[in-house]
Each structure stands twice: as structure tokens, then as C-alpha cells.
Amino acid sequence: MTINQKTGIQYLSEYKFQILKYWYIILILCLITGTVGFFIAFKSKPTYKSTLTFMVNEDEGSKLTGGIAALFGNIGVGASAGKLNLDKILELSKSRNIIQKVFFSKTIINGESDYMINHFIRIYDLKNQDEEYIYFKENDLSKFNIEEKRMMLKVYQLLVGSNGLIENEYDLKTGIMKLGLISYDEDLSIHFVDTLFNKLGSFYIEKSIERELNTYNILRAKVNSLYGQMTNKVESAARYADKTLGLWQETEKLPAQIYTRDANITAMVYGEALKNLEIAEFSLKSKVPFIQEIDAPIAPITPSKKSKIIFTAIGVLIGGFLGVVLISLLKGNK
């Protein structure tokens, strides 16, 4: 056995003796930290986790080609829908734009109807820097003062911060998405995810069909305009015929013939435009994503609370570690 090995064995033997000698220090620290862990678990509030699952089906829809492009030029008609982007939907579900829409939706919690954000402020006892409560009476962000904006951002961070209450995720294999919230109030958890699903779905659908809807509206306006022109030409030809009572020279027939010709040309263009409008309508309907709710949260939700046994055990382990460190320091000072 080498000298270094003998020295190491001797050191471990002395260290073991030192720990046994001051065992009561470890015991006291274990009792203290174990008790602290127990009371942390005992005093903790129960939480309620609500989860809503849904799926999004998207179709590339029909591309608008030919007549529409020739009629309107390059206005983005016929652009096909992109593939389903689960990451984009997930980020949208946590965006301030969407969460803000949820914040200022009124709901009944514990028998009181108020904005969702005010319920969070009450339940989580949130105050500003001056230890004052800030409650919201309107939903127009442009009218908020600086304190109201700070409070809104504070509640937003409570939900989406590093340890936020929101737990949104998706399964890459199935494409099923989950909206979840863990809060101190059962009704708040349920109403929040329900409202979040509705606001997220409406926003996503609106933005997904924005281009196609704009194209459809332009084309519909064009069809209405052509119909009006065609009707005017036909009426002009009829009025001219009534005026002459059918008694005219060949040269006097020219205006009526022009009206009739223009009416026929406009009718042809109108027919083509009407066909393109039907294609545009079909494409618009095909482009609308189908957001299907699978399972919605319902009461009662089983509350979750910190385990007294686990937190006591963690406290004991921490106390034991601190005791060993303290004894090591005592041995080093000798």
C-alpha cells in the first residue's frame, strides 16, 4: 500500500469519526429543515390543472387560376395554404395579443362577473409597486395609464413567464394540441382554457383566410359592378326602342344596336366573372382551417398539493448535507 493510499484511508477514518462525534449537529439540522419542508407543503395552496385538447385540419384548397388572374392581375389569388405549423399555433397561444383578448373577456368566477384579468389579480393578490391593487374597468389598451399597463404585463408574466401557469404543448406524432392552466381556482382554470381556445381559433382562422377573403370581396364587387353595367345597357336599348316606337331609318338603328352590342359583351364578361366568383368562393371555403375541440375541461378537477412526505424528506436530506458540510468546516479549522 502506498503512502497516498494510507493517507487517504486515514483521512476517511478521521472524517467518519468526526461525523459520528458530532452526529447531534446533523440531527438538529435535519429536524429543522425537515420541519420547514413539512410546513411549506402544509401551507401551500391546492392547485387545479385544466386541460383542453384539440386538433387543426387544414386543406390547401383550390388554386385560383386563369380567369381571375387575367381579370385582376397579381393580387395574390390562388396562393395555396401552407402546411400546418404546430409551433406557430403554440406561439400564438402564448402571445400577448391572444392572452390580452382572454384577459378582457368577462366570465363568472366565484359568483362574480368580471374581466378575467381582474380575477387573476384577486386570486393571486397582485399589487403594484406601491402595494395598491389595480383593477380594470375597460378593455381599450389605448386608454390605459402606465400603472394599468404595468399590471397587465405583470399578470401576463404570471401566465407565460419561466414558471408560468400556462402549459400549452402538442404531440408531434398525432398533431393533437393541448391548452392547459394551473391555478389556485378551479373555475378560473376551466374558464381560462375555454376562452383561450375560442380566441385562438377565431384569430387563427381569420388570419389563415385573410388573403383569400380579400380576393373574394374584390371579385364580388367586380361582379356586382358588371351586373349593373349590363342592366343599364339593356335598359338603354329598351328605352330607345320605346322612344321611336319601331319607326326609324336604318341610320337611326345604330344607337340601339350599340346598346345591344355593349349589353351582350358585358353579359359575356359578367358570366366569366361570375364563374370566377364561384371558384373563389369554393377556394375560400376550402382554405378555412377546421379547428376541432376534442376534450374540454369539466368540473370537478382533482386538486393537487405539495406532498408533506416528499417535502419533509427533501428537507431532511438538505439538513443532512448541511450538517456534513458544517462538520467538515469544523474539522478543517482544527
PDB file of C-alpha atoms in Angstrom, residues 58-60 79-85 88 204 208 287:
ATOM      1  CA  GLU A  58     -56.072  22.351 -42.947  1.00  0.00           C
ATOM      2  CA  ASP A  59     -56.532  21.852 -46.699  1.00  0.00           C
ATOM      3  CA  GLU A  60     -54.504  23.533 -49.352  1.00  0.00           C
ATOM      4  CA  ALA A  79     -51.901  31.209 -53.216  1.00  0.00           C
ATOM      5  CA  SER A  80     -52.090  27.817 -51.595  1.00  0.00           C
ATOM      6  CA  ALA A  81     -52.209  27.345 -47.884  1.00  0.00           C
ATOM      7  CA  GLY A  82     -49.029  26.402 -46.114  1.00  0.00           C
ATOM      8  CA  LYS A  83     -48.624  23.208 -44.148  1.00  0.00           C
ATOM      9  CA  LEU A  84     -49.930  23.019 -40.646  1.00  0.00           C
ATOM     10  CA  ASN A  85     -47.434  24.684 -38.339  1.00  0.00           C
ATOM     11  CA  LYS A  88     -46.827  28.722 -34.887  1.00  0.00           C
ATOM     12  CA  TYR A 204     -56.044  31.688 -36.493  1.00  0.00           C
ATOM     13  CA  SER A 208     -55.455  31.957 -42.440  1.00  0.00           C
ATOM     14  CA  LYS A 287     -58.936  27.285 -47.178  1.00  0.00           C
TER      15      LYS A 287
END
